[in-house]
Amino acid sequence: MTKPESQLDRVQLNNEWHARPVANMATPCRCTHQVIRRTISASDSRARFAQLCGQYAQAAPSVESRHHMVQMGTTLVKWEGHTEADSITHLIPGNANPLFSEHAAHFTPADLIQCFGDEIICGVHIEVFKQSKDDMDLETIKATLGSNEIFGGPIADGNAALWSSFRLDAEGYARIVMVDHSLPPSAVGRYLQRVVESESYRLQAMSALPLARQTMAALTVLEEELEPLMNQLTRASDDSDHERLLTDLSHMAARIEHLAAESSYRFAAARAYSQIVQQRLKELREERVLTQPRYSMFLQRTLQPAMRTCEAAERRIEELAQRVSRALTLLNSMVDMIQTRQTNAMMRTMSQNAQIQVRLQQAVEGFSTFVISYYALGILSYVLVGIEAAGYLPFDPKLILGATAPLLLASVWYMSRKLRKRLTGDLK
């Protein structure tokens, strides 16, 4: 019997808690962590990884899984699939002699990286060894890290210490030393995971910085173009100026929206990565040491300015979009006002023309009354002349026409007035 879809979703969400197991390994050990930008599809990389797991008689990751841990020879390999990249953590017991002379990734199959691509965006080598607080020698750690300036100090409430110079070696990897004073065996893997995640997410968050700088440069150009347009807007007088300004401002608004669309996802991802880094640094429970700058101080010193630059770029995009939107609103208001003024002038002209037409119509009605009366008298004169010629009219036709003319004129005027009132009433 198949489970309902809602129940399957609930089971899948509940299993997310167990989907990211910690790769535990007792001290001493060494770790290599790599974050690889995904250049092929997630399904293809998972299939390649599954095939490699089969070569070592290990279980392959399931189709839905985004995390998998497998033993390849002496190396414990943990794979995690992220939105834009894949990460691989290599763990082997024991330390190199001297430290960092032979990394954990050297014991992993060479074609493991090729399963996911070859563009490594973050690489970290970590050496974990056992040493008491009293025996810890900072000069030796500085020599191991190859720098006199190191960052770090006690973590895990003083049960361990973390040190790094944050300088890349010849292969482009950062080196970190983790000294285990009295950590439980199960805690070593958790702290290693927090360290590698803080470093990998920091670099992924920092990847938004070049885009932020490009966006800032583009915004500067747009702001310089907007200023003369605003000056023209204050001086625009005729319709041609308004039409040109509307075209320019609309084009600028489209360019701003294009900038926002290009950068919004990257800036949002950088914010999410930055928050994860802050959380992982907090979980390290690092103690303040007066003699040495802390590990978290360097990460925050480099990450926070980059995040503020991204935030400033986002804010400038929004502010510039609002300025252009206000300019468009103002321009549309000006165009509406001009159109309203033109419409009112047109209405006044139409009203004057209507009044003139009414007067002309009244004048025509007056002339029509006389014309109709004239023709009516003409017809009547023909009739009277015919009657007179037949000998049936005892009076002079001119006398009858003279007496009838005022009555006929009044009748025509009354009938035309009555007809005009009837037509006006029907229109109303």
Short mmCIF file of C-alpha atoms in Angstrom, two decimals:
data_model
loop_
_atom_site.label_atom_id
_atom_site.label_comp_id
_atom_site.label_asym_id
_atom_site.label_seq_id
_atom_site.Cartn_x
_atom_site.Cartn_y
_atom_site.Cartn_z
CA MET A 1 0.00 0.00 0.00
CA THR A 2 1.53 3.29 -1.10
CA LYS A 3 1.79 6.22 1.29
CA PRO A 4 -0.13 9.44 0.59
CA GLU A 5 1.89 12.25 -0.90
CA SER A 6 1.51 14.41 2.21
CA GLN A 7 2.86 11.59 4.39
CA LEU A 8 5.81 11.07 2.04
CA ASP A 9 6.62 14.78 2.27
CA ARG A 10 6.42 14.63 6.06
CA VAL A 11 8.74 11.62 6.19
CA GLN A 12 11.19 13.31 3.81
CA LEU A 13 11.22 16.50 5.86
CA ASN A 14 11.69 14.55 9.07
CA ASN A 15 14.60 12.64 7.53
CA GLU A 16 16.38 15.91 6.77
CA TRP A 17 17.46 15.89 10.42
CA HIS A 18 19.38 12.68 9.76
CA ALA A 19 20.46 13.54 6.22
CA ARG A 20 23.67 15.32 7.24
CA PRO A 21 25.61 12.88 9.37
CA VAL A 22 28.83 14.09 10.97
CA ALA A 23 32.01 12.40 9.76
CA ASN A 24 33.57 11.38 13.07
CA MET A 25 37.22 10.47 13.42
CA ALA A 26 39.34 10.32 16.52
CA THR A 27 42.40 12.51 17.11
CA PRO A 28 44.95 12.56 15.52
CA CYS A 29 43.60 12.95 12.00
CA ARG A 30 43.82 15.16 8.99
CA CYS A 31 41.11 16.58 6.78
CA THR A 32 40.84 18.08 3.32
CA HIS A 33 37.68 19.95 2.38
CA GLN A 34 36.90 20.98 -1.20
CA VAL A 35 33.98 22.96 -2.60
CA ILE A 36 33.55 22.38 -6.34
CA ARG A 37 31.44 24.61 -8.54
CA ARG A 38 28.92 22.47 -10.38
CA THR A 39 29.65 22.50 -14.11
CA ILE A 40 27.53 19.47 -14.97
CA SER A 41 24.00 18.51 -13.98
CA ALA A 42 23.36 17.21 -10.47
CA SER A 43 22.01 13.91 -11.82
CA ASP A 44 25.13 13.30 -13.92
CA SER A 45 27.50 14.03 -11.03
CA ARG A 46 25.49 11.79 -8.71
CA ALA A 47 25.59 8.98 -11.28
CA ARG A 48 29.37 9.29 -11.63
CA PHE A 49 29.79 9.32 -7.87
CA ALA A 50 27.54 6.26 -7.55
CA GLN A 51 29.64 4.41 -10.12
CA LEU A 52 32.82 5.25 -8.20
CA CYS A 53 31.22 4.03 -4.97
CA GLY A 54 30.41 0.75 -6.69
CA GLN A 55 34.07 0.29 -7.61
CA TYR A 56 34.91 0.33 -3.89
CA ALA A 57 31.99 -1.98 -2.99
CA GLN A 58 30.24 0.85 -1.16
CA ALA A 59 26.57 1.83 -1.18
CA ALA A 60 25.67 4.48 -3.75
CA PRO A 61 23.68 7.62 -2.88
CA SER A 62 19.98 7.50 -3.53
CA VAL A 63 18.35 9.60 -6.20
CA GLU A 64 16.87 12.06 -3.68
CA SER A 65 19.89 12.26 -1.37
CA ARG A 66 22.06 15.34 -1.14
CA HIS A 67 24.54 13.86 1.36
CA HIS A 68 26.47 10.62 1.35
CA MET A 69 29.35 9.19 3.37
CA VAL A 70 31.51 6.34 2.12
CA GLN A 71 34.79 4.65 3.00
CA MET A 72 37.24 4.58 0.09
CA GLY A 73 40.30 2.67 1.18
CA THR A 74 41.74 4.39 4.25
CA THR A 75 39.84 7.61 3.55
CA LEU A 76 36.42 8.50 4.89
CA VAL A 77 34.72 10.58 2.19
CA LYS A 78 31.67 12.72 2.80
CA TRP A 79 29.83 14.30 -0.16
CA GLU A 80 27.26 17.09 0.13
CA GLY A 81 25.26 18.49 -2.75
CA HIS A 82 24.38 22.17 -2.50
CA THR A 83 22.38 24.49 -4.71
CA GLU A 84 25.31 25.72 -6.78
CA ALA A 85 28.18 23.46 -5.79
CA ASP A 86 29.24 20.14 -4.33
CA SER A 87 31.53 19.70 -1.36
CA ILE A 88 33.79 16.78 -0.55
CA THR A 89 35.41 16.19 2.83
CA HIS A 90 38.32 13.72 3.04
CA LEU A 91 39.29 12.31 6.47
CA ILE A 92 42.13 9.92 7.29
CA PRO A 93 43.60 8.96 10.69
CA GLY A 94 47.02 10.22 11.75
CA ASN A 95 49.00 13.34 10.94
CA ALA A 96 51.48 14.00 8.19
CA ASN A 97 55.14 14.19 9.18
CA PRO A 98 55.86 17.05 8.98
CA LEU A 99 52.37 18.56 9.19
CA PHE A 100 50.68 19.37 5.86
CA SER A 101 53.35 17.48 3.91
CA GLU A 102 50.81 14.89 2.72
CA HIS A 103 47.17 15.83 2.59
CA ALA A 104 44.11 13.66 3.13
CA ALA A 105 43.01 14.15 -0.48
CA HIS A 106 46.15 12.35 -1.68
CA PHE A 107 44.71 9.09 -0.32
CA THR A 108 41.42 9.50 -2.20
CA PRO A 109 40.87 8.24 -5.78
CA ALA A 110 42.12 10.85 -8.23
CA ASP A 111 38.94 10.66 -10.31
CA LEU A 112 36.69 11.56 -7.35
CA ILE A 113 36.91 15.30 -8.11
CA GLN A 114 36.15 14.64 -11.79
CA CYS A 115 32.75 13.28 -10.78
CA PHE A 116 31.66 16.81 -9.91
CA GLY A 117 33.90 19.03 -12.00
CA ASP A 118 37.35 20.53 -11.71
CA GLU A 119 36.61 24.13 -10.64
CA ILE A 120 37.48 24.21 -6.94
CA ILE A 121 36.24 27.42 -5.33
CA CYS A 122 37.32 26.57 -1.80
CA GLY A 123 40.01 24.25 -0.46
CA VAL A 124 41.04 23.69 3.17
CA HIS A 125 43.65 21.39 4.75
CA ILE A 126 43.28 20.72 8.47
CA GLU A 127 45.64 18.87 10.81
CA VAL A 128 44.12 17.72 14.11
CA PHE A 129 46.51 16.54 16.81
CA LYS A 130 46.44 15.94 20.54
CA GLN A 131 48.29 18.32 22.85
CA SER A 132 47.75 19.74 26.31
CA LYS A 133 47.30 23.44 26.94
CA ASP A 134 50.60 23.71 28.74
CA ASP A 135 52.59 22.04 25.95
CA MET A 136 51.10 24.10 23.10
CA ASP A 137 53.85 26.07 21.34
CA LEU A 138 52.65 28.98 19.20
CA GLU A 139 56.03 29.35 17.51
CA THR A 140 55.81 25.80 16.23
CA ILE A 141 52.26 26.43 14.99
CA LYS A 142 53.41 29.60 13.22
CA ALA A 143 56.20 27.68 11.54
CA THR A 144 53.74 24.97 10.52
CA LEU A 145 51.35 27.51 9.04
CA GLY A 146 54.19 29.39 7.38
CA SER A 147 53.36 32.81 8.79
CA ASN A 148 54.20 34.92 11.83
CA GLU A 149 50.69 36.36 11.82
CA ILE A 150 48.15 33.75 12.85
CA PHE A 151 44.56 33.97 14.04
CA GLY A 152 42.90 31.73 16.57
CA GLY A 153 42.69 30.66 20.16
CA PRO A 154 40.72 28.40 22.47
CA ILE A 155 37.41 26.97 21.27
CA ALA A 156 34.89 24.51 22.68
CA ASP A 157 35.05 26.18 26.11
CA GLY A 158 38.80 25.71 26.21
CA ASN A 159 38.80 22.01 25.30
CA ALA A 160 40.48 22.68 21.96
CA ALA A 161 42.28 25.42 20.03
CA LEU A 162 42.04 26.56 16.44
CA TRP A 163 44.74 28.38 14.47
CA SER A 164 45.14 29.58 10.88
CA SER A 165 47.11 32.16 8.93
CA PHE A 166 44.39 32.34 6.24
CA ARG A 167 47.13 32.33 3.62
CA LEU A 168 46.88 29.97 0.66
CA ASP A 169 49.60 27.45 -0.04
CA ALA A 170 51.09 26.72 -3.46
CA GLU A 171 48.05 24.59 -4.37
CA GLY A 172 45.58 27.33 -3.38
CA TYR A 173 44.43 25.70 -0.13
CA ALA A 174 44.08 27.33 3.28
CA ARG A 175 45.78 25.61 6.23
CA ILE A 176 44.18 25.22 9.65
CA VAL A 177 45.58 23.62 12.79
CA MET A 178 43.17 22.21 15.35
CA VAL A 179 44.65 21.22 18.70
CA ASP A 180 42.59 18.75 20.71
CA HIS A 181 43.13 19.29 24.43
CA SER A 182 40.29 17.23 25.90
CA LEU A 183 37.53 16.86 23.34
CA PRO A 184 35.27 13.81 23.44
CA PRO A 185 35.81 11.56 20.39
CA SER A 186 32.35 12.39 19.03
CA ALA A 187 32.99 16.14 19.24
CA VAL A 188 36.02 16.23 16.93
CA GLY A 189 33.92 15.62 13.81
CA ARG A 190 31.34 18.25 14.80
CA TYR A 191 33.95 20.96 15.28
CA LEU A 192 35.70 19.98 12.07
CA GLN A 193 32.42 20.33 10.21
CA ARG A 194 31.79 23.77 11.72
CA VAL A 195 35.27 24.92 10.72
CA VAL A 196 35.08 23.73 7.11
CA GLU A 197 31.54 25.07 6.71
CA SER A 198 32.50 28.50 8.06
CA GLU A 199 35.36 28.66 5.56
CA SER A 200 33.44 27.32 2.55
CA TYR A 201 30.33 29.42 3.15
CA ARG A 202 32.50 32.49 3.73
CA LEU A 203 34.07 32.13 0.30
CA GLN A 204 30.71 31.45 -1.33
CA ALA A 205 29.33 34.58 0.32
CA MET A 206 32.40 36.55 -0.79
CA SER A 207 31.76 35.48 -4.38
CA ALA A 208 29.02 38.12 -4.52
CA LEU A 209 31.56 40.91 -3.94
CA PRO A 210 32.76 41.24 -7.59
CA LEU A 211 29.13 41.42 -8.74
CA ALA A 212 28.42 44.06 -6.09
CA ARG A 213 31.33 46.18 -7.33
CA GLN A 214 30.17 45.85 -10.95
CA THR A 215 26.65 46.78 -9.88
CA MET A 216 27.93 49.82 -7.99
CA ALA A 217 29.84 50.99 -11.07
CA ALA A 218 26.76 50.54 -13.27
CA LEU A 219 24.61 52.42 -10.74
CA THR A 220 27.08 55.31 -10.73
CA VAL A 221 26.71 55.60 -14.51
CA LEU A 222 22.91 55.51 -14.23
CA GLU A 223 22.90 58.16 -11.51
CA GLU A 224 25.06 60.42 -13.67
CA GLU A 225 22.61 59.93 -16.55
CA LEU A 226 19.60 60.62 -14.34
CA GLU A 227 20.78 64.03 -13.16
CA PRO A 228 20.57 65.80 -16.57
CA LEU A 229 17.22 64.12 -17.22
CA MET A 230 15.87 65.60 -13.99
CA ASN A 231 17.19 69.02 -15.03
CA GLN A 232 15.45 68.66 -18.40
CA LEU A 233 12.28 67.63 -16.61
CA THR A 234 12.17 70.93 -14.74
CA ARG A 235 12.57 72.87 -18.01
CA ALA A 236 10.39 70.76 -20.30
CA SER A 237 7.62 72.84 -21.86
CA ASP A 238 6.18 71.19 -24.96
CA ASP A 239 4.90 67.72 -25.80
CA SER A 240 8.01 66.73 -27.76
CA ASP A 241 10.22 67.24 -24.66
CA HIS A 242 7.86 65.18 -22.53
CA GLU A 243 7.76 62.34 -25.03
CA ARG A 244 11.56 62.19 -25.23
CA LEU A 245 11.93 62.33 -21.44
CA LEU A 246 9.34 59.59 -21.01
CA THR A 247 11.28 57.38 -23.42
CA ASP A 248 14.61 58.03 -21.67
CA LEU A 249 13.23 57.47 -18.17
CA SER A 250 11.42 54.30 -19.22
CA HIS A 251 14.62 52.96 -20.75
CA MET A 252 16.51 53.79 -17.57
CA ALA A 253 13.88 52.04 -15.43
CA ALA A 254 14.28 48.93 -17.60
CA ARG A 255 18.06 48.99 -17.12
CA ILE A 256 17.65 49.26 -13.35
CA GLU A 257 15.24 46.33 -13.31
CA HIS A 258 17.76 44.35 -15.35
CA LEU A 259 20.44 45.11 -12.77
CA ALA A 260 18.12 44.03 -9.97
CA ALA A 261 17.25 40.79 -11.74
CA GLU A 262 20.94 40.01 -12.35
CA SER A 263 22.03 40.59 -8.76
CA SER A 264 19.06 39.76 -6.52
CA TYR A 265 19.66 36.00 -6.42
CA ARG A 266 23.40 36.32 -5.79
CA PHE A 267 22.94 38.91 -3.05
CA ALA A 268 20.22 36.83 -1.37
CA ALA A 269 22.47 33.77 -1.48
CA ALA A 270 25.35 35.80 -0.01
CA ARG A 271 23.13 36.89 2.89
CA ALA A 272 22.14 33.29 3.57
CA TYR A 273 25.77 32.11 3.43
CA SER A 274 26.83 34.96 5.74
CA GLN A 275 24.21 34.01 8.31
CA ILE A 276 25.41 30.39 8.22
CA VAL A 277 28.98 31.57 8.81
CA GLN A 278 27.87 33.64 11.80
CA GLN A 279 26.03 30.66 13.22
CA ARG A 280 28.98 28.30 12.73
CA LEU A 281 31.38 30.75 14.37
CA LYS A 282 29.02 31.08 17.30
CA GLU A 283 28.87 27.29 17.63
CA LEU A 284 32.68 27.13 17.90
CA ARG A 285 32.36 28.82 21.32
CA GLU A 286 35.59 30.69 20.81
CA GLU A 287 37.22 32.36 23.81
CA ARG A 288 38.77 35.82 23.74
CA VAL A 289 42.57 35.89 23.93
CA LEU A 290 44.36 39.18 24.44
CA THR A 291 47.66 38.07 22.93
CA GLN A 292 46.31 36.78 19.61
CA PRO A 293 43.52 37.94 17.26
CA ARG A 294 40.68 35.44 17.22
CA TYR A 295 39.86 33.09 14.36
CA SER A 296 36.38 34.55 14.01
CA MET A 297 37.77 38.09 13.95
CA PHE A 298 39.53 37.52 10.63
CA LEU A 299 36.47 35.90 9.07
CA GLN A 300 34.22 38.75 10.17
CA ARG A 301 36.79 41.38 9.21
CA THR A 302 36.76 40.12 5.62
CA LEU A 303 33.16 38.97 5.38
CA GLN A 304 31.27 41.89 6.93
CA PRO A 305 32.64 44.63 4.62
CA ALA A 306 31.81 42.44 1.62
CA MET A 307 28.27 41.88 2.90
CA ARG A 308 27.84 45.60 3.57
CA THR A 309 28.97 46.31 0.02
CA CYS A 310 26.32 43.90 -1.27
CA GLU A 311 23.71 45.49 0.98
CA ALA A 312 24.74 48.96 -0.21
CA ALA A 313 24.43 47.84 -3.83
CA GLU A 314 20.95 46.44 -3.16
CA ARG A 315 19.95 49.63 -1.37
CA ARG A 316 21.27 51.83 -4.18
CA ILE A 317 19.33 49.78 -6.74
CA GLU A 318 16.13 50.24 -4.74
CA GLU A 319 16.72 53.95 -4.12
CA LEU A 320 17.56 54.64 -7.78
CA ALA A 321 14.50 52.68 -8.89
CA GLN A 322 12.37 54.81 -6.55
CA ARG A 323 13.91 58.03 -7.89
CA VAL A 324 13.20 57.02 -11.48
CA SER A 325 9.70 55.93 -10.50
CA ARG A 326 9.05 59.31 -8.84
CA ALA A 327 10.40 61.08 -11.93
CA LEU A 328 8.07 59.05 -14.15
CA THR A 329 5.15 59.81 -11.84
CA LEU A 330 5.98 63.52 -11.91
CA LEU A 331 6.34 63.48 -15.70
CA ASN A 332 3.01 61.67 -16.09
CA SER A 333 1.38 64.23 -13.78
CA MET A 334 2.78 67.06 -15.88
CA VAL A 335 1.56 65.39 -19.08
CA ASP A 336 -1.88 64.81 -17.52
CA MET A 337 -2.03 68.45 -16.44
CA ILE A 338 -1.11 69.67 -19.92
CA GLN A 339 -3.64 67.32 -21.49
CA THR A 340 -6.30 68.51 -19.05
CA ARG A 341 -5.51 72.12 -19.91
CA GLN A 342 -5.72 71.33 -23.62
CA THR A 343 -8.99 69.47 -23.11
CA ASN A 344 -10.47 72.41 -21.21
CA ALA A 345 -9.40 74.80 -23.96
CA MET A 346 -10.93 72.49 -26.54
CA MET A 347 -14.16 72.30 -24.54
CA ARG A 348 -14.31 76.10 -24.31
CA THR A 349 -13.78 76.35 -28.06
CA MET A 350 -16.48 73.77 -28.68
CA SER A 351 -18.85 75.66 -26.36
CA GLN A 352 -18.20 78.90 -28.22
CA ASN A 353 -18.73 77.16 -31.54
CA ALA A 354 -21.98 75.69 -30.25
CA GLN A 355 -23.20 79.12 -29.17
CA ILE A 356 -22.34 80.52 -32.59
CA GLN A 357 -24.15 77.63 -34.23
CA VAL A 358 -27.22 78.29 -32.07
CA ARG A 359 -27.23 81.93 -33.08
CA LEU A 360 -26.73 81.04 -36.71
CA GLN A 361 -29.55 78.52 -36.40
CA GLN A 362 -31.83 81.16 -34.88
CA ALA A 363 -30.91 83.57 -37.68
CA VAL A 364 -31.56 80.88 -40.25
CA GLU A 365 -34.91 80.13 -38.61
CA GLY A 366 -35.85 83.80 -38.93
CA PHE A 367 -34.86 83.89 -42.57
CA SER A 368 -36.66 80.58 -43.12
CA THR A 369 -39.87 82.08 -41.73
CA PHE A 370 -39.70 84.91 -44.22
CA VAL A 371 -38.77 82.62 -47.10
CA ILE A 372 -41.57 80.13 -46.37
CA SER A 373 -44.03 82.97 -45.97
CA TYR A 374 -42.82 84.53 -49.23
CA TYR A 375 -43.29 81.31 -51.18
CA ALA A 376 -46.65 80.68 -49.52
CA LEU A 377 -47.85 84.16 -50.55
CA GLY A 378 -46.57 83.50 -54.07
CA ILE A 379 -48.60 80.31 -54.32
CA LEU A 380 -51.63 82.10 -52.85
CA SER A 381 -51.29 84.94 -55.40
CA TYR A 382 -51.37 82.41 -58.25
CA VAL A 383 -54.52 80.88 -56.84
CA LEU A 384 -56.21 84.26 -56.38
CA VAL A 385 -55.26 85.39 -59.89
CA GLY A 386 -56.77 82.21 -61.32
CA ILE A 387 -59.99 82.73 -59.37
CA GLU A 388 -60.15 86.35 -60.49
CA ALA A 389 -59.65 85.35 -64.13
CA ALA A 390 -62.58 82.93 -63.81
CA GLY A 391 -64.77 85.80 -62.56
CA TYR A 392 -65.44 84.33 -59.15
CA LEU A 393 -63.44 86.82 -57.07
CA PRO A 394 -65.26 90.09 -56.33
CA PHE A 395 -62.24 91.67 -54.61
CA ASP A 396 -58.80 92.74 -55.79
CA PRO A 397 -56.26 89.87 -55.15
CA LYS A 398 -53.71 92.35 -53.88
CA LEU A 399 -56.05 93.39 -51.09
CA ILE A 400 -56.49 89.77 -50.05
CA LEU A 401 -52.70 89.14 -50.21
CA GLY A 402 -51.99 92.23 -48.14
CA ALA A 403 -54.48 91.20 -45.49
CA THR A 404 -53.32 87.57 -45.48
CA ALA A 405 -49.52 88.26 -45.36
CA PRO A 406 -49.32 89.13 -41.60
CA LEU A 407 -51.50 86.16 -40.65
CA LEU A 408 -49.46 83.80 -42.84
CA LEU A 409 -46.16 85.13 -41.48
CA ALA A 410 -47.36 84.69 -37.88
CA SER A 411 -48.61 81.19 -38.61
CA VAL A 412 -45.31 80.10 -40.17
CA TRP A 413 -43.36 81.59 -37.27
CA TYR A 414 -45.61 79.85 -34.69
CA MET A 415 -45.40 76.47 -36.44
CA SER A 416 -41.58 76.59 -36.81
CA ARG A 417 -41.19 77.57 -33.12
CA LYS A 418 -43.49 74.77 -32.01
CA LEU A 419 -41.60 72.27 -34.16
CA ARG A 420 -38.21 73.40 -32.72
CA LYS A 421 -39.48 73.01 -29.16
CA ARG A 422 -40.77 69.53 -29.93
CA LEU A 423 -37.43 68.49 -31.42
CA THR A 424 -35.54 69.97 -28.43
CA GLY A 425 -37.80 68.08 -26.03
CA ASP A 426 -37.21 64.79 -27.86
CA LEU A 427 -33.44 65.29 -27.65
CA LYS A 428 -33.65 65.91 -23.92
#
